[in-house]
């Protein structure tokens, strides 16, 4: 994805999301892992003799912080066993939009964000996922026009048998304005080698496993970025904001190599594209719609050695077949 704004459950799709083309699985929340990724979308026509393209490089990390288990009694003397798992999500990205072959603004944008997720399971309240994070996107030519964003949310997860989970909840996102978004997620295994995962309205993923080290994903995802920059005129510098979004349809091939690496190659199309420019009063100055364009992406994810307890726990819940490889 270009702007991981990214299942896991809210972080990878709302921060900036996906965490990448590689198949997402809740089991990855229990293992420290880091991903390097590069994407490229060539320029396509958007009218008025203008062409628009986009490239992005990013570093993403998932860092489990701690896990805890406690026992409690309510006033009605009801017993409850509660487990919590905390993790941090971090992202640093470099975006380079181009117009007619020129990077606009000069040297593009940088995005940095951090978030925290908590998975809480108890006998009484079942399984809940809470999350929140913040970040900023800024042009490289100046640090006087930052575009902050943050996200938060909560979702209830229900485990329907060994190989099916659903989640439903609400996310709140701020990027130029507040948005309250209902979310629905599903993770279901279909037969031995097929799995469908989705976090609507952000992403749908159909995964086909061929063996222990190779699988493919068929992906549909909503993506984009929002950033501030300065427009230099003859007599003044004016503050502007740029908002870009698209829907991408792609296929990714994923290989698990040398125990700790996942390598992914992705190719597809970006469609329903829209680029809008706003002034400092949040008034829309111009809306442009670039044509459909192909894109390619590649990523390498490093995953630490498996923890025996986490691997058994996630496998029994159906969250990941054979740990993080599926």
Short mmCIF file of C-alpha atoms in Angstrom, two decimals:
data_model
loop_
_atom_site.label_atom_id
_atom_site.label_comp_id
_atom_site.label_asym_id
_atom_site.label_seq_id
_atom_site.Cartn_x
_atom_site.Cartn_y
_atom_site.Cartn_z
CA UNK A 1 0.00 0.00 0.00
CA UNK A 2 1.10 3.58 -0.55
CA UNK A 3 -0.17 5.13 2.70
CA UNK A 4 -0.59 2.57 5.39
CA UNK A 5 -3.65 4.26 6.57
CA UNK A 6 -3.22 -0.23 7.51
CA UNK A 7 -5.76 -5.48 9.75
CA UNK A 8 -3.63 -5.94 12.75
CA UNK A 9 -6.52 -4.84 13.61
CA UNK A 10 -6.67 -1.07 13.20
CA UNK A 11 -3.01 -0.16 12.95
CA UNK A 12 -1.83 -1.48 9.68
CA UNK A 13 -4.79 -0.12 7.78
CA UNK A 14 -5.49 3.11 9.59
CA UNK A 15 -2.01 4.37 10.35
CA UNK A 16 -0.56 3.97 6.96
CA UNK A 17 -1.40 1.62 6.49
CA UNK A 18 -1.47 -2.61 5.11
CA UNK A 19 0.93 -3.63 6.53
CA UNK A 20 2.00 -4.79 3.12
CA UNK A 21 0.87 -7.06 0.34
CA UNK A 22 1.85 -10.13 2.32
CA UNK A 23 -1.07 -12.01 3.84
CA UNK A 24 -2.03 -10.49 7.16
CA UNK A 25 -2.74 -12.75 10.13
CA UNK A 26 -3.42 -12.02 13.78
CA UNK A 27 -0.64 -14.42 14.72
CA UNK A 28 1.89 -11.80 13.58
CA UNK A 29 0.87 -9.60 16.49
CA UNK A 30 2.71 -11.99 18.82
CA UNK A 31 6.10 -11.82 17.07
CA UNK A 32 8.46 -8.83 16.68
CA UNK A 33 8.80 -8.14 12.96
CA UNK A 34 9.95 -5.37 10.62
CA UNK A 35 9.21 -4.70 6.95
CA UNK A 36 10.98 -2.74 4.22
CA UNK A 37 8.80 -1.94 1.20
CA UNK A 38 8.94 -0.03 -2.09
CA UNK A 39 6.04 0.81 -4.46
CA UNK A 40 5.96 2.49 -7.84
CA UNK A 41 3.01 3.78 -9.91
CA UNK A 42 3.98 5.40 -13.24
CA UNK A 43 2.46 8.66 -14.40
CA UNK A 44 -0.95 8.67 -16.07
CA UNK A 45 -3.01 11.44 -17.61
CA UNK A 46 -5.26 13.53 -15.35
CA UNK A 47 -6.38 16.22 -17.82
CA UNK A 48 -5.19 19.74 -18.66
CA UNK A 49 -1.98 18.34 -20.14
CA UNK A 50 -0.94 17.04 -16.72
CA UNK A 51 0.26 13.63 -15.66
CA UNK A 52 0.46 12.21 -12.13
CA UNK A 53 2.58 9.39 -10.69
CA UNK A 54 3.60 8.17 -7.24
CA UNK A 55 6.38 6.17 -5.60
CA UNK A 56 6.87 5.22 -1.96
CA UNK A 57 9.40 3.54 0.29
CA UNK A 58 8.57 2.61 3.88
CA UNK A 59 9.77 0.92 7.04
CA UNK A 60 7.16 -0.69 9.32
CA UNK A 61 7.61 -2.46 12.63
CA UNK A 62 5.42 -4.45 15.02
CA UNK A 63 6.90 -4.65 18.51
CA UNK A 64 5.13 -6.70 21.22
CA UNK A 65 5.50 -4.77 24.49
CA UNK A 66 4.20 -7.09 27.18
CA UNK A 67 1.60 -9.72 28.02
CA UNK A 68 -0.13 -10.15 31.36
CA UNK A 69 -2.73 -12.36 33.02
CA UNK A 70 -4.74 -11.46 36.13
CA UNK A 71 -7.61 -12.87 38.17
CA UNK A 72 -10.46 -10.74 39.54
CA UNK A 73 -13.69 -11.04 41.52
CA UNK A 74 -16.68 -8.71 41.09
CA UNK A 75 -18.97 -7.42 43.85
CA UNK A 76 -21.26 -10.33 43.02
CA UNK A 77 -18.35 -12.69 43.67
CA UNK A 78 -18.07 -13.66 40.03
CA UNK A 79 -14.72 -15.02 38.94
CA UNK A 80 -12.96 -13.61 35.86
CA UNK A 81 -9.65 -14.54 34.24
CA UNK A 82 -8.25 -11.76 32.04
CA UNK A 83 -5.30 -11.73 29.63
CA UNK A 84 -3.87 -8.68 27.86
CA UNK A 85 -1.33 -8.35 25.07
CA UNK A 86 0.19 -4.92 24.23
CA UNK A 87 2.11 -4.07 21.09
CA UNK A 88 3.47 -1.01 19.30
CA UNK A 89 3.13 -0.20 15.59
CA UNK A 90 5.65 2.16 13.98
CA UNK A 91 6.00 3.52 10.44
CA UNK A 92 8.38 5.82 8.55
CA UNK A 93 7.70 6.51 4.87
CA UNK A 94 9.01 8.60 1.98
CA UNK A 95 6.44 9.55 -0.68
CA UNK A 96 7.36 11.11 -4.04
CA UNK A 97 4.36 12.31 -6.09
CA UNK A 98 5.31 13.45 -9.61
CA UNK A 99 3.53 15.82 -11.99
CA UNK A 100 4.79 15.82 -15.57
CA UNK A 101 7.98 14.11 -14.46
CA UNK A 102 8.77 16.58 -11.65
CA UNK A 103 8.58 15.60 -7.96
CA UNK A 104 5.93 17.87 -6.43
CA UNK A 105 6.59 19.31 -3.88
CA UNK A 106 10.39 19.28 -4.06
CA UNK A 107 11.68 15.95 -2.69
CA UNK A 108 8.15 14.78 -1.81
CA UNK A 109 6.80 14.01 1.67
CA UNK A 110 7.84 12.17 4.79
CA UNK A 111 5.39 10.33 7.05
CA UNK A 112 6.10 9.10 10.57
CA UNK A 113 3.60 7.49 12.92
CA UNK A 114 3.36 5.37 16.04
CA UNK A 115 0.44 3.50 17.59
CA UNK A 116 -0.41 1.02 20.32
CA UNK A 117 -2.80 -1.95 20.21
CA UNK A 118 -4.16 -3.94 23.14
CA UNK A 119 -5.77 -7.37 22.77
CA UNK A 120 -7.83 -8.26 25.81
CA UNK A 121 -9.40 -11.65 26.40
CA UNK A 122 -11.46 -12.61 29.45
CA UNK A 123 -13.96 -15.24 30.51
CA UNK A 124 -16.69 -12.62 30.92
CA UNK A 125 -15.99 -10.04 28.18
CA UNK A 126 -14.53 -12.41 25.56
CA UNK A 127 -12.01 -10.93 23.11
CA UNK A 128 -11.66 -7.18 22.43
CA UNK A 129 -9.09 -5.18 20.48
CA UNK A 130 -8.37 -1.53 21.34
CA UNK A 131 -6.00 0.78 19.53
CA UNK A 132 -4.82 4.34 19.02
CA UNK A 133 -2.01 6.19 17.32
CA UNK A 134 -0.80 9.47 15.87
CA UNK A 135 1.51 10.67 13.14
CA UNK A 136 2.47 13.51 10.85
CA UNK A 137 3.04 13.93 7.12
CA UNK A 138 5.22 16.81 5.94
CA UNK A 139 6.91 18.01 2.78
CA UNK A 140 10.69 17.59 2.76
CA UNK A 141 11.29 21.22 1.75
CA UNK A 142 9.92 22.66 5.01
CA UNK A 143 8.77 21.64 8.47
CA UNK A 144 6.38 24.55 8.90
CA UNK A 145 3.34 22.93 7.30
CA UNK A 146 2.87 19.62 9.14
CA UNK A 147 -0.30 17.64 8.50
CA UNK A 148 -1.05 15.64 11.68
CA UNK A 149 -3.34 12.63 11.79
CA UNK A 150 -4.46 10.24 14.47
CA UNK A 151 -6.69 7.24 14.83
CA UNK A 152 -8.37 5.21 17.53
CA UNK A 153 -10.92 2.47 17.83
CA UNK A 154 -12.25 -0.64 19.46
CA UNK A 155 -13.55 -3.93 18.06
CA UNK A 156 -15.16 -7.04 19.50
CA UNK A 157 -13.84 -10.29 18.14
CA UNK A 158 -15.86 -13.49 18.05
CA UNK A 159 -14.30 -16.89 17.38
CA UNK A 160 -16.71 -19.10 15.46
CA UNK A 161 -15.03 -22.47 15.48
CA UNK A 162 -11.37 -23.23 14.91
CA UNK A 163 -10.99 -21.51 11.54
CA UNK A 164 -13.41 -18.57 11.54
CA UNK A 165 -13.25 -15.24 13.36
CA UNK A 166 -15.25 -12.05 12.90
CA UNK A 167 -14.70 -8.60 14.36
CA UNK A 168 -16.94 -5.54 14.49
CA UNK A 169 -16.42 -2.14 15.99
CA UNK A 170 -15.84 1.54 15.33
CA UNK A 171 -12.80 3.58 14.33
CA UNK A 172 -12.34 7.34 14.62
CA UNK A 173 -9.84 8.96 12.26
CA UNK A 174 -8.60 12.55 12.01
CA UNK A 175 -6.88 13.75 8.84
CA UNK A 176 -8.03 17.30 8.07
CA UNK A 177 -11.37 16.39 9.63
CA UNK A 178 -12.88 13.79 11.96
CA UNK A 179 -14.44 10.65 10.53
CA UNK A 180 -16.33 7.98 12.46
CA UNK A 181 -16.14 4.69 10.56
CA UNK A 182 -17.88 1.40 11.42
CA UNK A 183 -15.60 -1.55 10.69
CA UNK A 184 -16.24 -5.23 10.10
CA UNK A 185 -13.56 -7.88 9.84
CA UNK A 186 -13.55 -11.55 8.98
CA UNK A 187 -10.85 -14.19 8.84
CA UNK A 188 -12.02 -17.57 7.51
CA UNK A 189 -10.26 -20.63 6.19
CA UNK A 190 -11.95 -22.25 3.19
CA UNK A 191 -10.76 -25.80 2.88
CA UNK A 192 -7.14 -26.73 3.43
CA UNK A 193 -5.36 -24.11 1.33
CA UNK A 194 -7.67 -21.10 0.95
CA UNK A 195 -8.32 -18.25 3.37
CA UNK A 196 -10.42 -15.06 3.12
CA UNK A 197 -9.55 -12.08 5.31
CA UNK A 198 -11.11 -8.64 5.27
CA UNK A 199 -11.30 -5.44 7.25
CA UNK A 200 -14.12 -3.48 5.65
CA UNK A 201 -14.21 -0.82 4.29
CA UNK A 202 -10.41 -0.87 3.91
CA UNK A 203 -9.19 -4.20 2.59
CA UNK A 204 -10.16 -7.65 1.27
CA UNK A 205 -7.61 -10.44 0.85
CA UNK A 206 -8.03 -13.93 -0.62
CA UNK A 207 -5.01 -16.13 0.10
CA UNK A 208 -4.04 -19.41 -1.59
CA UNK A 209 -1.31 -21.51 0.02
CA UNK A 210 0.63 -23.87 -2.23
CA UNK A 211 3.06 -25.20 0.36
CA UNK A 212 4.81 -24.22 3.59
CA UNK A 213 7.00 -21.58 1.92
CA UNK A 214 4.91 -20.14 -0.94
CA UNK A 215 1.43 -18.53 -1.18
CA UNK A 216 -0.35 -15.84 -3.19
CA UNK A 217 -2.78 -13.06 -2.28
CA UNK A 218 -5.56 -11.48 -4.34
CA UNK A 219 -6.11 -8.03 -2.85
CA UNK A 220 -8.57 -5.17 -3.01
CA UNK A 221 -7.69 -2.15 -0.85
CA UNK A 222 -8.52 1.52 -0.29
CA UNK A 223 -5.42 3.67 0.06
CA UNK A 224 -4.00 7.19 -0.09
CA UNK A 225 -2.25 10.03 1.74
CA UNK A 226 -2.91 13.53 3.10
CA UNK A 227 -0.08 16.06 3.43
CA UNK A 228 0.76 19.73 3.80
CA UNK A 229 3.10 21.78 1.60
CA UNK A 230 3.90 25.36 0.58
CA UNK A 231 3.13 26.79 -2.84
CA UNK A 232 5.73 29.42 -3.75
CA UNK A 233 4.44 32.40 -5.73
CA UNK A 234 6.25 35.50 -6.96
CA UNK A 235 5.45 37.53 -3.84
CA UNK A 236 4.45 35.01 -1.17
CA UNK A 237 4.38 31.44 0.02
CA UNK A 238 0.91 29.93 0.44
CA UNK A 239 -0.01 26.98 2.64
CA UNK A 240 -1.69 24.10 0.79
CA UNK A 241 -2.85 20.58 1.60
CA UNK A 242 -2.92 17.66 -0.81
CA UNK A 243 -5.23 14.66 -0.49
CA UNK A 244 -4.82 11.59 -2.72
CA UNK A 245 -6.79 8.34 -2.70
CA UNK A 246 -7.29 5.28 -4.87
CA UNK A 247 -8.60 1.72 -4.87
CA UNK A 248 -6.02 -0.88 -5.77
CA UNK A 249 -6.61 -4.36 -7.17
CA UNK A 250 -3.56 -6.60 -7.14
CA UNK A 251 -1.97 -10.03 -6.89
CA UNK A 252 1.00 -10.70 -4.62
CA UNK A 253 3.34 -13.69 -4.52
CA UNK A 254 4.82 -14.40 -1.07
CA UNK A 255 7.76 -16.64 -0.20
CA UNK A 256 8.95 -17.61 3.29
CA UNK A 257 12.73 -17.96 3.19
CA UNK A 258 15.51 -18.86 5.63
CA UNK A 259 13.10 -19.24 8.58
CA UNK A 260 12.91 -15.52 9.41
CA UNK A 261 12.21 -13.75 6.07
CA UNK A 262 9.02 -13.21 4.07
CA UNK A 263 9.52 -11.80 0.56
CA UNK A 264 6.61 -10.40 -1.44
CA UNK A 265 6.22 -9.19 -5.04
CA UNK A 266 2.96 -7.41 -5.91
CA UNK A 267 1.48 -6.10 -9.17
CA UNK A 268 -1.90 -4.60 -10.01
CA UNK A 269 -3.91 -1.53 -10.94
CA UNK A 270 -4.82 1.68 -9.15
CA UNK A 271 -8.32 2.87 -10.01
CA UNK A 272 -11.00 5.30 -8.75
CA UNK A 273 -8.14 7.75 -8.26
CA UNK A 274 -8.63 11.30 -6.97
CA UNK A 275 -6.23 14.13 -6.14
CA UNK A 276 -7.56 17.20 -4.31
CA UNK A 277 -5.80 20.40 -3.24
CA UNK A 278 -7.02 22.52 -0.29
CA UNK A 279 -6.08 25.95 1.04
CA UNK A 280 -5.40 26.83 4.68
CA UNK A 281 -9.15 27.29 5.28
CA UNK A 282 -9.78 23.67 4.16
CA UNK A 283 -11.54 24.92 1.00
CA UNK A 284 -11.22 22.62 -2.01
CA UNK A 285 -9.30 24.50 -4.72
CA UNK A 286 -9.12 21.81 -7.40
CA UNK A 287 -10.10 18.17 -7.87
CA UNK A 288 -8.28 16.00 -10.41
CA UNK A 289 -8.87 12.39 -11.37
CA UNK A 290 -5.82 10.57 -12.74
CA UNK A 291 -6.52 7.70 -15.11
CA UNK A 292 -6.17 4.03 -14.13
CA UNK A 293 -2.50 3.13 -13.79
CA UNK A 294 -0.50 -0.06 -13.12
CA UNK A 295 1.71 -0.37 -10.07
CA UNK A 296 4.33 -2.74 -8.70
CA UNK A 297 5.56 -3.29 -5.18
CA UNK A 298 8.15 -5.37 -3.34
CA UNK A 299 8.74 -5.97 0.36
CA UNK A 300 10.93 -7.95 2.71
CA UNK A 301 9.71 -8.76 6.22
CA UNK A 302 12.02 -9.96 8.97
CA UNK A 303 10.34 -12.02 11.70
CA UNK A 304 12.01 -13.16 14.89
CA UNK A 305 12.12 -16.83 15.85
CA UNK A 306 8.79 -18.29 16.86
CA UNK A 307 7.83 -18.42 20.50
CA UNK A 308 6.50 -21.90 21.28
CA UNK A 309 3.67 -20.66 23.54
CA UNK A 310 2.45 -18.01 21.06
CA UNK A 311 2.61 -20.44 18.15
CA UNK A 312 0.49 -23.03 19.95
CA UNK A 313 -1.94 -20.40 21.24
CA UNK A 314 -2.62 -18.80 17.85
CA UNK A 315 -2.84 -22.15 16.06
CA UNK A 316 -5.46 -23.50 18.48
CA UNK A 317 -7.55 -20.36 18.07
CA UNK A 318 -7.33 -20.68 14.27
CA UNK A 319 -5.60 -17.29 13.97
CA UNK A 320 -2.66 -18.66 12.02
CA UNK A 321 -1.98 -22.05 10.48
CA UNK A 322 1.46 -23.24 11.59
CA UNK A 323 2.23 -19.90 13.20
CA UNK A 324 3.18 -16.87 11.17
CA UNK A 325 3.87 -18.55 7.83
CA UNK A 326 0.20 -18.82 6.85
#
